[in-house]
Short mmCIF file of C-alpha atoms in Angstrom, two decimals:
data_model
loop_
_atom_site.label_atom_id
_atom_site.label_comp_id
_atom_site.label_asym_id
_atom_site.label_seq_id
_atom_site.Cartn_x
_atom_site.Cartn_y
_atom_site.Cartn_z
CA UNK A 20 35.12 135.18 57.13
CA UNK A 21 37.35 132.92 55.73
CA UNK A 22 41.44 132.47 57.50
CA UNK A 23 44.44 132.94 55.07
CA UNK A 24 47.42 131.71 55.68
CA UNK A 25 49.82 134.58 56.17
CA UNK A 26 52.82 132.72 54.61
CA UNK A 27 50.69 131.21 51.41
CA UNK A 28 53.00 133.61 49.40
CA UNK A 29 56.28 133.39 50.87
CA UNK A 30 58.85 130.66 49.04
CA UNK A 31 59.66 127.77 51.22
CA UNK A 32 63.46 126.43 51.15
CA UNK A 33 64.10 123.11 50.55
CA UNK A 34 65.97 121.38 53.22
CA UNK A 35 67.73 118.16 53.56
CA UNK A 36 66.60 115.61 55.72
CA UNK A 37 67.80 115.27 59.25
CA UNK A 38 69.65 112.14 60.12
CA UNK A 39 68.93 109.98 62.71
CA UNK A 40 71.06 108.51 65.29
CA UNK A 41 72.24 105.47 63.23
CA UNK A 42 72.76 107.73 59.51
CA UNK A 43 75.70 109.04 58.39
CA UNK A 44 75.86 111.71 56.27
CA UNK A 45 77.22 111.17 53.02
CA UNK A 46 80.65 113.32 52.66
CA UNK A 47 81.14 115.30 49.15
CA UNK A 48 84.36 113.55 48.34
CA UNK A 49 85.04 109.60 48.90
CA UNK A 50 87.74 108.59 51.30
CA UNK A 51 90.60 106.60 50.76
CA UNK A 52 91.19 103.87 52.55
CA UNK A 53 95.39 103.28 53.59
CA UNK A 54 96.10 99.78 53.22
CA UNK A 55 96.83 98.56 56.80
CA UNK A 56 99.71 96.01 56.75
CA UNK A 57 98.48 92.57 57.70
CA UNK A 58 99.45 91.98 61.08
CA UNK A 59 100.74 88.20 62.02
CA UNK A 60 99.78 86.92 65.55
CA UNK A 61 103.05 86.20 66.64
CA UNK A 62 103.89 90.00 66.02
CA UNK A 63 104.25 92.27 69.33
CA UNK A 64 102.13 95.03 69.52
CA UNK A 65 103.55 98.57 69.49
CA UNK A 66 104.16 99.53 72.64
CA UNK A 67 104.01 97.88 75.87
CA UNK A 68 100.77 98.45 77.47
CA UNK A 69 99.93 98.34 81.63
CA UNK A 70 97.72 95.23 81.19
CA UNK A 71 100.40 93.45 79.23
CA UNK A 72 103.25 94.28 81.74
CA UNK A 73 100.64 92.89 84.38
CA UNK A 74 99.88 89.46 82.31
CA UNK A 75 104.04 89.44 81.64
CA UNK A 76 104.47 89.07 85.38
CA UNK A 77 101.60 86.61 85.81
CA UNK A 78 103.06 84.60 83.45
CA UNK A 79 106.25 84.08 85.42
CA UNK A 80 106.53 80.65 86.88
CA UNK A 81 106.66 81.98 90.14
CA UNK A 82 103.98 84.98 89.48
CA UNK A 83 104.24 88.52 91.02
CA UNK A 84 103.37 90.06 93.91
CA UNK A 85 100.93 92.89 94.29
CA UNK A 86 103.68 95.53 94.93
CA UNK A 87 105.73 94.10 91.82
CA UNK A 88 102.69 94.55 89.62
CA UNK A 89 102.02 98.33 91.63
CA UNK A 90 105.57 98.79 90.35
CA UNK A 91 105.37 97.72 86.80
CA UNK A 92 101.62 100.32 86.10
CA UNK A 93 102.18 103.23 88.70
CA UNK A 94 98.87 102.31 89.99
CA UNK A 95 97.00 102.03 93.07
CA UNK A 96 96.37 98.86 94.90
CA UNK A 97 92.58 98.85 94.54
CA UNK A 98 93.04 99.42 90.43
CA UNK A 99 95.87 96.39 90.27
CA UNK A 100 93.38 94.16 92.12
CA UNK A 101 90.38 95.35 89.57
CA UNK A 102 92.73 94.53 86.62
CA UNK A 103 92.91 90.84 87.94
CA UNK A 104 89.43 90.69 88.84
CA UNK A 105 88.91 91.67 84.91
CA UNK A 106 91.92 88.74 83.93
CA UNK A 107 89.57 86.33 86.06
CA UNK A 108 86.22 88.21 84.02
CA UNK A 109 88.07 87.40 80.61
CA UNK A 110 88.60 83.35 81.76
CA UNK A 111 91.93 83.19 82.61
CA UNK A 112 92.72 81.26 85.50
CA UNK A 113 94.39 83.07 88.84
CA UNK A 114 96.16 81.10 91.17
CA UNK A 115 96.77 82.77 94.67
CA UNK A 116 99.89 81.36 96.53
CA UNK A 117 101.95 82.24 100.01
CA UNK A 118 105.70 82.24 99.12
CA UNK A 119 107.86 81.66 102.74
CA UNK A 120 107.74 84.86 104.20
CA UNK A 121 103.74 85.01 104.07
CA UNK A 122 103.97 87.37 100.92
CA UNK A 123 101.07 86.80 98.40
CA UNK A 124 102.28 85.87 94.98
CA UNK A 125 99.36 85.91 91.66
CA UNK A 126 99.86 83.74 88.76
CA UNK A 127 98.19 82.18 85.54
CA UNK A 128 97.60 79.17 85.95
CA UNK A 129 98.93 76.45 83.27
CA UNK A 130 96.46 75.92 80.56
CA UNK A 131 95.55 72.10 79.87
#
C-alpha cells in the first residue's frame, strides 16, 4: 500500500519571501527625500542641550563647580560626574583645581 499525500490536490499560495534581519522591504511608492539645508560648522545647534551647557561651563577660564554644573542639567551628582568621565572618554582634557575656600572647580584644559 502505497501513502498519498492528503494535500496533492489542494492549490498552494504563493508567498513572498521573508526578510531577514538586514532586508528592507521594498515600499509600493518611492519616498521623497526633503532637501536638508547645509548646515555650516560655525552654526549653533537648535536648542541648548545638557551636555553643551556642561562643556559651556568647562570652558570658562575659571571652570565650574560640581553644584554649578548640578544647576545648569537638574541632575544628580553621580550622573554630572559620569558626563565628565564620558568628556575625559571622548579625549578632552579635565583639569581638577581647589579654588581658596577648598571648593573643587572642573575645567578643559587649553588645547596646544
Amino acid at each position: 500500500m502505497t501513502k498519498t499525500n492528503k494535500k496533492a490536490g489542494t492549490k498552494t499560495a504563493t508567498r513572498r519571501p521573508r526578510k531577514s534581519a538586514g532586508q528592507r522591504v521594498a515600499s509600493r511608492k518611492p519616498r521623497k527625500q526633503a532637501a536638508a539645508p547645509a548646515a555650516s560648522p560655525s552654526a549653533t545647534p537648535a536648542r541648548q542641550t545638557k551636555k553643551g551647557s556642561i562643556l559651556a561651563l568647562l570652558q570658562r577660564p575659571k571652570g565650574a563647580a560640581i553644584g554649578e554644573l548640578i544647576e545648569a542639567t537638574g541632575w544628580q551628582v553621580h550622573s554630572v560626574r559620569a558626563a565628565l568621565t564620558g568628556l575625559r572618554k571622548e579625549g578632552k582634557e579635565l583639569v581638577r583645581d581647589k579654588n581658596e575656600a577648598g571648593v573643587t572647580l572642573y575645567r578643559i584644559a587649553e588645547e596646544r
